[in-house]
Coordinates of C-alpha atoms and ligand atoms in Angstrom, one line a residue:
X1 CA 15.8 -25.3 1.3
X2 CA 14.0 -23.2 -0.8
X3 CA 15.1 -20.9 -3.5
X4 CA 13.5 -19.3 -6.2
X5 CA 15.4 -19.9 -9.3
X6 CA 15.6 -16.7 -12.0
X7 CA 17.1 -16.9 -15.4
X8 CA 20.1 -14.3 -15.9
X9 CA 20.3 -13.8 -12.0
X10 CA 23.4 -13.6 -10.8
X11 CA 25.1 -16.5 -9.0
X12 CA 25.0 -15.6 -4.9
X13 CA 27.6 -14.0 -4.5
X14 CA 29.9 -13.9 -1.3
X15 CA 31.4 -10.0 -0.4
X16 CA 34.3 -11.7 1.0
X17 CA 34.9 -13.8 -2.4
X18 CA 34.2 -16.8 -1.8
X19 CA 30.6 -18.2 -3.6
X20 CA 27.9 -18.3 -0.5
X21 CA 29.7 -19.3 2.0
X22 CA 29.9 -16.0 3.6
X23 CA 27.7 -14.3 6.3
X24 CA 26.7 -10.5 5.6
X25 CA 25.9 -10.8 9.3
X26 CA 23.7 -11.8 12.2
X27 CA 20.6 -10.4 13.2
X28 CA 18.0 -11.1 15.5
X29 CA 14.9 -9.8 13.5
X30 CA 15.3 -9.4 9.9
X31 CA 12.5 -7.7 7.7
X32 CA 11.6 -8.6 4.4
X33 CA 10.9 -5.2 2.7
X34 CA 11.7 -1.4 2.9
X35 CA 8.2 0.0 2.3
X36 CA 6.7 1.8 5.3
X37 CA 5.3 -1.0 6.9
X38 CA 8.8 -2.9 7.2
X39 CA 10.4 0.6 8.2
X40 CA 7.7 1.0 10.8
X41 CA 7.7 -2.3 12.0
X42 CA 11.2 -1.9 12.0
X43 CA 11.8 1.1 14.0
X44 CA 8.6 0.2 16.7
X45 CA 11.4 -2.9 17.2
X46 CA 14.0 -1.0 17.4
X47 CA 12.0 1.4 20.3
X48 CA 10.7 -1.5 21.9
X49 CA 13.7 -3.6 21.7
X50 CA 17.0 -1.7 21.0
X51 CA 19.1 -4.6 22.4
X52 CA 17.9 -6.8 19.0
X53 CA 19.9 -6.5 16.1
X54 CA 17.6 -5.7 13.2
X55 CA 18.3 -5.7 9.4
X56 CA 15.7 -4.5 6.9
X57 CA 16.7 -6.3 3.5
X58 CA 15.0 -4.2 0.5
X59 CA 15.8 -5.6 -3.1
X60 CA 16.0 -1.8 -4.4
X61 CA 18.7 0.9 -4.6
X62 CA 16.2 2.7 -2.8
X63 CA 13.7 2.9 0.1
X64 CA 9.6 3.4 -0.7
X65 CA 10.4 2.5 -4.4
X66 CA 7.0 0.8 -4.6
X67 CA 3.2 0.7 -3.4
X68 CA 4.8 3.7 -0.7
X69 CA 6.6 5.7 -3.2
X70 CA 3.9 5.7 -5.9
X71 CA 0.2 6.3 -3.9
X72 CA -2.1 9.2 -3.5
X73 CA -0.1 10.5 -0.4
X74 CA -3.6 11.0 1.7
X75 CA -3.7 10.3 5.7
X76 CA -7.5 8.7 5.7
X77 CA -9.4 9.5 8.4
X78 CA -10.4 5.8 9.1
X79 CA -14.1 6.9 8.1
X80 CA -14.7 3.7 5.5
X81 CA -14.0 0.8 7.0
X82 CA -16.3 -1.7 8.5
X83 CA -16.0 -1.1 12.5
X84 CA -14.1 -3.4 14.4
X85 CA -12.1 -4.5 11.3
X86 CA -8.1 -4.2 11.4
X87 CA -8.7 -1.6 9.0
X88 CA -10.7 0.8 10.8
X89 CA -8.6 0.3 14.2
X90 CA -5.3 0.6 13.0
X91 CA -6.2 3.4 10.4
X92 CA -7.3 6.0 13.1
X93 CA -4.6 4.8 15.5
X94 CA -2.0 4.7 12.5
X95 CA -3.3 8.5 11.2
X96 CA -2.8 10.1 14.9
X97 CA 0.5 8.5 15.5
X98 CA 1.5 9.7 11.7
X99 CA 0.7 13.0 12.0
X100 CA 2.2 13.4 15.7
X101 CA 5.9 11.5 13.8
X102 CA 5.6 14.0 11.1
X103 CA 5.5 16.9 13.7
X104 CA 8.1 15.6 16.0
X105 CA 10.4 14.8 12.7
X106 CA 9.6 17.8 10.7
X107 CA 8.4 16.1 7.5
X108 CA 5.8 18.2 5.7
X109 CA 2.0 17.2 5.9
X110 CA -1.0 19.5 6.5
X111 CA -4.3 18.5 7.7
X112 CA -6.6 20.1 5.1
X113 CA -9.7 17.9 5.1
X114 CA -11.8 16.4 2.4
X115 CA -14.9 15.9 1.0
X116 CA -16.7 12.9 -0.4
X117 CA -19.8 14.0 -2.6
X118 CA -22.5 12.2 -4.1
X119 CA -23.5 13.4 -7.5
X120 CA -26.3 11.8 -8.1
X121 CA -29.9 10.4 -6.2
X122 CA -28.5 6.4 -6.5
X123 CA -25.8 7.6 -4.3
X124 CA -27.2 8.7 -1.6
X125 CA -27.2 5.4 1.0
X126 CA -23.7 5.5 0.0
X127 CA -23.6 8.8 1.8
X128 CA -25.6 7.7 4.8
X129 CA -23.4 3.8 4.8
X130 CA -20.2 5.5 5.0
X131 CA -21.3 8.5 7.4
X132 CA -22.8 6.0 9.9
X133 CA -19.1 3.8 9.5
X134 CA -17.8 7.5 10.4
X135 CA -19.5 7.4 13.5
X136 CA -19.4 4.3 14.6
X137 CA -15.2 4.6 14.0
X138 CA -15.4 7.7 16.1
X139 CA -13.8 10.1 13.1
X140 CA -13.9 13.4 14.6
X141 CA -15.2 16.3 13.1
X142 CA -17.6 14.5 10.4
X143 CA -20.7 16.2 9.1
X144 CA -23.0 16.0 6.2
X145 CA -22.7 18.7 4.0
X146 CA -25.3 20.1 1.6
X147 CA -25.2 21.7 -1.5
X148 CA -24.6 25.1 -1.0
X149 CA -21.5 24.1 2.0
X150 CA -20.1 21.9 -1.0
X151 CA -19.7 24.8 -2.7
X152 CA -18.6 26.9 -0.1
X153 CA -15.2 24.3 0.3
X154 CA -15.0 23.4 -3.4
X155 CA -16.6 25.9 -5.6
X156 CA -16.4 24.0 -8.8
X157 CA -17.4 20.0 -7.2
X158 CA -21.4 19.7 -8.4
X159 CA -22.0 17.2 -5.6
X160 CA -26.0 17.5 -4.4
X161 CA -24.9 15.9 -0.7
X162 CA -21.9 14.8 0.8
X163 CA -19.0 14.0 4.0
X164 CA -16.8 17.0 5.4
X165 CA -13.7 15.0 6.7
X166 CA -11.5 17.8 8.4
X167 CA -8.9 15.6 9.6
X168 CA -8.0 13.7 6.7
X169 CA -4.6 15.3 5.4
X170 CA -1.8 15.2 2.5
X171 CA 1.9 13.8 3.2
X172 CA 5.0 12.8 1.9
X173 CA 5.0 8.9 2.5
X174 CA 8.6 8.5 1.0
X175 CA 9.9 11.1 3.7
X176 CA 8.5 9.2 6.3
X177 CA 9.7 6.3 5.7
X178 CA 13.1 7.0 4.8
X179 CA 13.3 9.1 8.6
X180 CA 12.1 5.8 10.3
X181 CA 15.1 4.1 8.7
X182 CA 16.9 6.8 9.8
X183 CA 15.4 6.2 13.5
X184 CA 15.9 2.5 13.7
X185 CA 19.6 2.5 12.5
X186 CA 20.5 5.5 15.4
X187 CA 18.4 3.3 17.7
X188 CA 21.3 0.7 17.4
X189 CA 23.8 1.6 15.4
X190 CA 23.9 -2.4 15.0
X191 CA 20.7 -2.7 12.8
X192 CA 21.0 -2.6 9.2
X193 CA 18.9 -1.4 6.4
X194 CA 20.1 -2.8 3.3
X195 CA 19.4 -2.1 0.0
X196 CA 19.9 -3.8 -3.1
X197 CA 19.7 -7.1 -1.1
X198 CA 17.0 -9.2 -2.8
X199 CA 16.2 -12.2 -0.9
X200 CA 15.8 -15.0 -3.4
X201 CA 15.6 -18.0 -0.8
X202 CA 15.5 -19.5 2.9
X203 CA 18.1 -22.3 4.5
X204 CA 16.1 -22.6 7.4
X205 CA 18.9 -24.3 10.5
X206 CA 17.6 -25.7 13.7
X207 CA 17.6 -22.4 15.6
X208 CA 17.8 -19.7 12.8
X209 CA 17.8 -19.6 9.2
X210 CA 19.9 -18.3 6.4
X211 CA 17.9 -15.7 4.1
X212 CA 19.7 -15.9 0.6
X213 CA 20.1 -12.7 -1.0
X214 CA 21.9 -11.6 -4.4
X215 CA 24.5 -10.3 -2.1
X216 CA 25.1 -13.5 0.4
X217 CA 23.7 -14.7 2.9
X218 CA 21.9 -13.3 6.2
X219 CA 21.4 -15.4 9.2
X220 CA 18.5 -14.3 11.6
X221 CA 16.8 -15.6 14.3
X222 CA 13.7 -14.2 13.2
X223 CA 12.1 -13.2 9.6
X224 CA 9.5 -11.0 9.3
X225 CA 7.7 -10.9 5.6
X226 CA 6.8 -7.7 4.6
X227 CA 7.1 -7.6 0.9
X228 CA 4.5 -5.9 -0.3
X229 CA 3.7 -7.0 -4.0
X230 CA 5.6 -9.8 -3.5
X231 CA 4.6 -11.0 -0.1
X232 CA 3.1 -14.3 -1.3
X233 CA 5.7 -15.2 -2.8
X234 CA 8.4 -14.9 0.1
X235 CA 5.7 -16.9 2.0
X236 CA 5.8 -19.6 -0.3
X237 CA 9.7 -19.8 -0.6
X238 CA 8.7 -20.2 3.4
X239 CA 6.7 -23.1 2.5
X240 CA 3.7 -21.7 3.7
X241 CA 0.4 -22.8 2.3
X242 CA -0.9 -19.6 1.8
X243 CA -4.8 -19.4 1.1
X244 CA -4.6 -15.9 -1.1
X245 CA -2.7 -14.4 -4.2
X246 CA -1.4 -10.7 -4.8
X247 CA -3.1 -9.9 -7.7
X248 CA -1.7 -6.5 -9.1
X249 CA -4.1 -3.5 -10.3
X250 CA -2.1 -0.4 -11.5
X251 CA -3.9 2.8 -10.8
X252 CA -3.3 5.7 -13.2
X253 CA -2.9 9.4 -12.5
X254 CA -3.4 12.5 -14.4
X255 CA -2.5 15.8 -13.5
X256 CA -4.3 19.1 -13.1
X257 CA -2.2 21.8 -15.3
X258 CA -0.9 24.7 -13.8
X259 CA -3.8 27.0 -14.9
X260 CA -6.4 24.2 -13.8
X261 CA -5.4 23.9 -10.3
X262 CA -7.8 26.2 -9.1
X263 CA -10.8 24.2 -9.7
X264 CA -9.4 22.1 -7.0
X265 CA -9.0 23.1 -3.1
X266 CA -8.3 19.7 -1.4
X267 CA -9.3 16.5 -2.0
X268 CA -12.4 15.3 -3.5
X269 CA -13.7 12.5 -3.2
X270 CA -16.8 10.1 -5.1
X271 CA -19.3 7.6 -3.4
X272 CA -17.1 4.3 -3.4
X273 CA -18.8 1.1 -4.7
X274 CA -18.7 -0.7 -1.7
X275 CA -18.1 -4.0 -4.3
X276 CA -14.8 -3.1 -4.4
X277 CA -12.1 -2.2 -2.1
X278 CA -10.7 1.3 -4.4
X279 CA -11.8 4.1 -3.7
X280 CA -12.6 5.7 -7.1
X281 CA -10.7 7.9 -9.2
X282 CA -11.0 11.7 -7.1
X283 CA -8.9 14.9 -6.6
X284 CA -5.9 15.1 -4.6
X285 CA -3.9 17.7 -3.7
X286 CA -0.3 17.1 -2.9
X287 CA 1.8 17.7 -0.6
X288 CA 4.9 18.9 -2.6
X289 CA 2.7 21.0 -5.0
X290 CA -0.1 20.1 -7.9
X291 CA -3.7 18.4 -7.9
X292 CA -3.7 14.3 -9.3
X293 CA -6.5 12.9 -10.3
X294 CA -7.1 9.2 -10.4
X295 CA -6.2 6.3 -9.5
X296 CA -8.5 4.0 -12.0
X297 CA -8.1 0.1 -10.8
X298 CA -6.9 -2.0 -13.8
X299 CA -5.9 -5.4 -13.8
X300 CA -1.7 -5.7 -13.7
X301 CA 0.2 -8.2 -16.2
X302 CA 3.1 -7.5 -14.4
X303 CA 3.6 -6.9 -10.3
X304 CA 5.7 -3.7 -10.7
X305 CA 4.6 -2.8 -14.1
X306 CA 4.1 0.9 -14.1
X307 CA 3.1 1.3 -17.7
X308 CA -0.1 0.6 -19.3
X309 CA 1.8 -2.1 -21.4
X310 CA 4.2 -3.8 -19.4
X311 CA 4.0 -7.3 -18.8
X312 CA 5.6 -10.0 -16.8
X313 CA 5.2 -13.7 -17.8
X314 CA 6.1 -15.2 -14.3
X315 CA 3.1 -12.5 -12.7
X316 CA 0.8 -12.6 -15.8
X317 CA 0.9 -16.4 -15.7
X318 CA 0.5 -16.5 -11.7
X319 CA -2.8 -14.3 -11.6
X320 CA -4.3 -15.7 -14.5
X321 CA -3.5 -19.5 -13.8
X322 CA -5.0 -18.5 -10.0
X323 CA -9.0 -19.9 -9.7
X324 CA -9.6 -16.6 -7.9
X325 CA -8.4 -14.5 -10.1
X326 CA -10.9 -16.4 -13.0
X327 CA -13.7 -16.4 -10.8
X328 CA -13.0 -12.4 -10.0
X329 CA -13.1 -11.4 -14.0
X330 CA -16.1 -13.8 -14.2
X331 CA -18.1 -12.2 -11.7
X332 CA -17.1 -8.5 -12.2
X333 CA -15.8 -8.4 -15.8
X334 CA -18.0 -5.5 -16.5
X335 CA -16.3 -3.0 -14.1
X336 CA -12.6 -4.6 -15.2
X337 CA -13.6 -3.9 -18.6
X338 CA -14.6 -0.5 -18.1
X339 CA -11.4 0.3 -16.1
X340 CA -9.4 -1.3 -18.9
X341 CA -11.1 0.7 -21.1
X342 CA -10.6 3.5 -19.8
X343 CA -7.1 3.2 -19.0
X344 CA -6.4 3.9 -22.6
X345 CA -8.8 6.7 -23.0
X346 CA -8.8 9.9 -21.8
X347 CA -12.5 11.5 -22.9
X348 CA -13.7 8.5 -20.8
X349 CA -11.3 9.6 -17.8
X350 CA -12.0 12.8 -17.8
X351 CA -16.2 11.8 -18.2
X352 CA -15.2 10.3 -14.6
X353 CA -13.9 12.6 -13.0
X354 CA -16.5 15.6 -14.5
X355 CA -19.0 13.9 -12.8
X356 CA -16.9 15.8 -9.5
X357 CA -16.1 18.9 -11.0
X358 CA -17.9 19.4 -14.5
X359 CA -15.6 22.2 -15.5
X360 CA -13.0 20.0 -15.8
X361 CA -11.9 19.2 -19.5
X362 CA -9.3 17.1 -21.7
X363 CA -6.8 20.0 -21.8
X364 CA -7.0 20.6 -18.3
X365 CA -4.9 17.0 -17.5
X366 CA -1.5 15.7 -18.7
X367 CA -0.5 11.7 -17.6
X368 CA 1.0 11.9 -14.4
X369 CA 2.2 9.4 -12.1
X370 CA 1.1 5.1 -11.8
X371 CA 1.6 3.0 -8.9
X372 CA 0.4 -0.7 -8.7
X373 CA -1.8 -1.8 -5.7
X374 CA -1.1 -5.8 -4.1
X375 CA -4.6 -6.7 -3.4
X376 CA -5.0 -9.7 -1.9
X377 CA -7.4 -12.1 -3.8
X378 CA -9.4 -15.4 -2.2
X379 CA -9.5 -18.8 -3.7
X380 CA -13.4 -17.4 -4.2
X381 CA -13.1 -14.8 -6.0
X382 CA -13.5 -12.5 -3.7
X383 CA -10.9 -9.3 -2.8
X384 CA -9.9 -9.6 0.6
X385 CA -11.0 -6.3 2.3
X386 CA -9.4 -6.5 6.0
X387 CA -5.2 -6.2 6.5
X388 CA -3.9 -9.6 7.0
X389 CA -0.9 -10.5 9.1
X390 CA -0.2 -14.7 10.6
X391 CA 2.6 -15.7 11.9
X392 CA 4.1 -19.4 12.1
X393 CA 7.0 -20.8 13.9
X394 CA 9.6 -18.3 13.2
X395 CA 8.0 -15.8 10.6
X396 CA 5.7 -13.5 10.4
X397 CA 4.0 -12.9 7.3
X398 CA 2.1 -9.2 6.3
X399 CA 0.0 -10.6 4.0
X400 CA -2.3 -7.6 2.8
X401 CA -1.7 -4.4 3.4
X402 CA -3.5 -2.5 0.8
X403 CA -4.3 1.2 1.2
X404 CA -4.6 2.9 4.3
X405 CA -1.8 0.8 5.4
X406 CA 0.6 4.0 4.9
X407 CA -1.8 5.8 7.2
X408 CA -1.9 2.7 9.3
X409 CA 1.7 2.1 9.0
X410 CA 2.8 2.7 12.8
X411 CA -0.5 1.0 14.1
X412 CA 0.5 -2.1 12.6
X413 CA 4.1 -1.9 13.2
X414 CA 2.3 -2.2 17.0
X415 CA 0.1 -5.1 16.0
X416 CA 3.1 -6.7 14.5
X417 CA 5.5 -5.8 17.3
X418 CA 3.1 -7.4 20.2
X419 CA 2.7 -10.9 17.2
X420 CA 6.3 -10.8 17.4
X421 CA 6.5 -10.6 21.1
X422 CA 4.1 -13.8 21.9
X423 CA 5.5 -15.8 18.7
X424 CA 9.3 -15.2 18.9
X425 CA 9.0 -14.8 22.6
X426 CA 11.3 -11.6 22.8
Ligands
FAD501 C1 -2.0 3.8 -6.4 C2 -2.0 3.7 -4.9 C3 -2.5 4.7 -4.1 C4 -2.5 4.6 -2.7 N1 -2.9 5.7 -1.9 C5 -2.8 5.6 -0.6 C6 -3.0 6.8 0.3 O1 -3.3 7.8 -0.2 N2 -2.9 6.6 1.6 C7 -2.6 5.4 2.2 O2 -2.6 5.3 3.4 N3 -2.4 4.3 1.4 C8 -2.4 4.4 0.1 N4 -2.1 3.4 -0.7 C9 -1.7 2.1 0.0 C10 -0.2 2.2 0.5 O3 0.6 2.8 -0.4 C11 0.2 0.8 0.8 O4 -0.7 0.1 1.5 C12 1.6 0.8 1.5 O5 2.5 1.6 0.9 C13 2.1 -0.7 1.7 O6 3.4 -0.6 2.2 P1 4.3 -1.9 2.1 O7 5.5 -1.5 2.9 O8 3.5 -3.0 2.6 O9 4.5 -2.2 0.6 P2 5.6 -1.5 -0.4 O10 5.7 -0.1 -0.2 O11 5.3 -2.0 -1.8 O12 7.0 -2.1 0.1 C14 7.3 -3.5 -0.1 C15 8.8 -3.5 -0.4 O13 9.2 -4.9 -0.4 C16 10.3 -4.9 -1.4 N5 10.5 -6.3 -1.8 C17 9.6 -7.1 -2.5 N6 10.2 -8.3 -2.7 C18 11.4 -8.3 -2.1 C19 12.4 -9.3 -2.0 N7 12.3 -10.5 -2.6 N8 13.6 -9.0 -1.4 C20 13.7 -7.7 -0.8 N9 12.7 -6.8 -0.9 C21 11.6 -7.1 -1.5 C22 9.8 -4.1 -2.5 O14 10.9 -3.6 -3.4 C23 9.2 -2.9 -1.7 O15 10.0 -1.8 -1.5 C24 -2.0 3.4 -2.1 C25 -1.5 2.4 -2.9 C26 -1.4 2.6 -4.3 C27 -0.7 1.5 -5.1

């Protein structure tokens, strides 16, 4: 047995009194995680299975608390990512079956398109690298814009050439996932999403194991890992031999006042440096109201650490003890230095995001939201671009699932369901 020890953390803890000896229950499937891609993974189960008893164990109060309840709130179009990749398969799937969800569920979304400009000459075989990816991922609708059409859709973006996306879109993640918990628990009224359940261990038996929680004890036939941020860690306490490490990078926000949000229609987007899997700080308007601008990628001392000073000495030591993380700052410590730098400045935020829409100045923007991005790092160095998901004996591991896994969610809640199917054979 594994456990992960914690100072301060409560003893486990049996509901019926007695120190862990006591079952919560018995589940066939149980799911590590109450982001979207446990919920959808969950509730695909659910469809696909509703005889299984499933339980989604999520160590918050509340559902989407994390990477889901703090991004950009974009469907991508699926337009960016190298063709053939999980990335660019599942996103395209994943957006379609999102936006059909969100009409059949009435959770509010809208389909407004975007644009990605190029401000400068250098830029231009960015244009041309990610136009042909369009293509060759089949995004419908996409055309390159000059100019003058730039300014018809966003009359204050200076971009000299750019990327009409029309079906890229804005929607509430946090609704979406809470209405697929709602889904999977009607399904069979047997399945349980519980929250506040923070799995701190595994007892594995001969043919199912006992997931420790802060609340008791699970056992399951099956475990499927999808803890986000902390998804290499549950696969440790697995005793998996994971080749990767989450390495945390907040992204900071700023929004567009009131009296600024003209200057913004829809989203805008820069040429990405195709180094690095973020996208670049842009425009986004959101769903429930207002423009954000951002996120910047800065290194994280602390996995959930939503301010520009928290710190964690368990995740600061992790990353920075990690050879890939070293050989990362080594090789691109000019960008993370930048970033860093202008995390704590705003002149050199807004300088960024001028280069979009040059009207835009200091007073326009007042600090907005954060959210904290688990990118997968190799013992190289290198960020790991694609969505990674293994499976062994009885687990199944989601590995990385950076950005567009919300779009994606209910494409790889498929991928995972058909893993699940051939490994556990359901
Ligand atoms: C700043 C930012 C902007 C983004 N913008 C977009 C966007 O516009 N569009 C898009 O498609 N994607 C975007 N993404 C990516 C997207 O949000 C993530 O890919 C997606 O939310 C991942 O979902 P998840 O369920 O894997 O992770 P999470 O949402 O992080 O969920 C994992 C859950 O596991 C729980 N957990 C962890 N450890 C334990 C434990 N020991 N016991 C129990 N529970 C545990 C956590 O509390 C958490 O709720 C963005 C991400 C960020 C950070």
């Amino acid at each position: 047995m594994k456990k992960e020890k914690k100072r301060g953390q409560p003893a486990l803890r049996s509901p019926l009194g007695e120190e862990g000896e006591s079952f919560l229950n018995k589940f066939d499937i149980t799911i590590i995680g109450g982001g979207i891609v446990g919920l959808a993974t969950g509730y695909k189960i659910a469809l696909k299975y509703p005889r299984l008893k499933i339980a989604v164990l999520e160590k918050e109060a509340k559902l989407a608390a994390h990477q889901t309840g703090h991004n950009s709130g974009v469907i991508h179009s699926g337009l960016y990512y190298k063709p053939g990749s999980a990335k660019a398969k599942t996103c395209t799937d994943g957006r379609k079956q999102l936006v059909d969800f969100a009409k059949q569920y009435s959770i509010p979304y809208e389909i407004c398109g975007k644009i990605i400009v190029a401000t400068h000459q250098k830029e231009l075989p960015g244009i041309e690298r990610i136009f042909n990816n369009g293509i060759q991922n089949s995004i419908e609708g996409i055309q390159k814009i000059g100019p003058d059409e730039i300014k018809q859709i966003e009359p204050f973006c200076a971009g000299i050439t750019g990327i009409k996306v029309p079906c890229t879109g804005i929607i509430d993640f946090v609704a979406v996932a809470n209405k697929l918990a709602e889904l999977t628990q009607k399904q069979n009224h047997e399945n349980k999403i519980l929250t506040s359940h923070k799995v701190i261990g595994f007892d594995k038996k001969t043919d199912c194991t006992d997931v420790l929680t802060n609340q008791g004890k699970v056992s399951t036939r099956f475990i499927i890992n999808c803890a986000g941020l902390f998804c290499d860690r549950i696969a440790r306490l697995d005793g998996v031999d994971i080749k990767m490490r989450i390495v945390p990078f907040r992204g900071d926000y700023y929004d567009l006042i009131k009296q600024a949000q003209d200057k913004v229609k829809n989203l805008i987007y820069p040429v990405p440096d195709p180094q690095f899997p973020f996208l670049g700080v842009h425009f986004t308007r959101m769903i429930k109201g207002g423009v954000e601008c951002g996120p910047n990628a800065v290194f994280s001392f602390k996995r959930e650490g939503y301010g520009k000073l928290d710190f964690n000495f368990k995740d600061a030591w992790e990353s920075l003890t990690y050879p890939g993380t070293l050989k990362m700052f080594m090789k691109n410590w000019r960008y993370g230095l930048g970033e860093y730098v202008r995390a704590f400045s705003k002149i050199l935020f807004v300088s960024q995001l001028q280069r979009l829409v040059p009207s835009i100045n200091k007073a326009d923007l007042t600090p907005g939201n954060s959210g904290v991005r688990a990118q997968a790092v190799g013992r190289d160095g290198k960020p790991i671009d694609d969505f990674v998901i293994e499976s062994r004996g009885r687990t199944i591991h989601v590995l990385n699932a950076p950005s567009p896994a919300a779009t994606a969610s209910l494409a790889i809640a498929n991928h995972i369901v058909s893993l699940a199917a051939e490994q556990f054979k359901l």
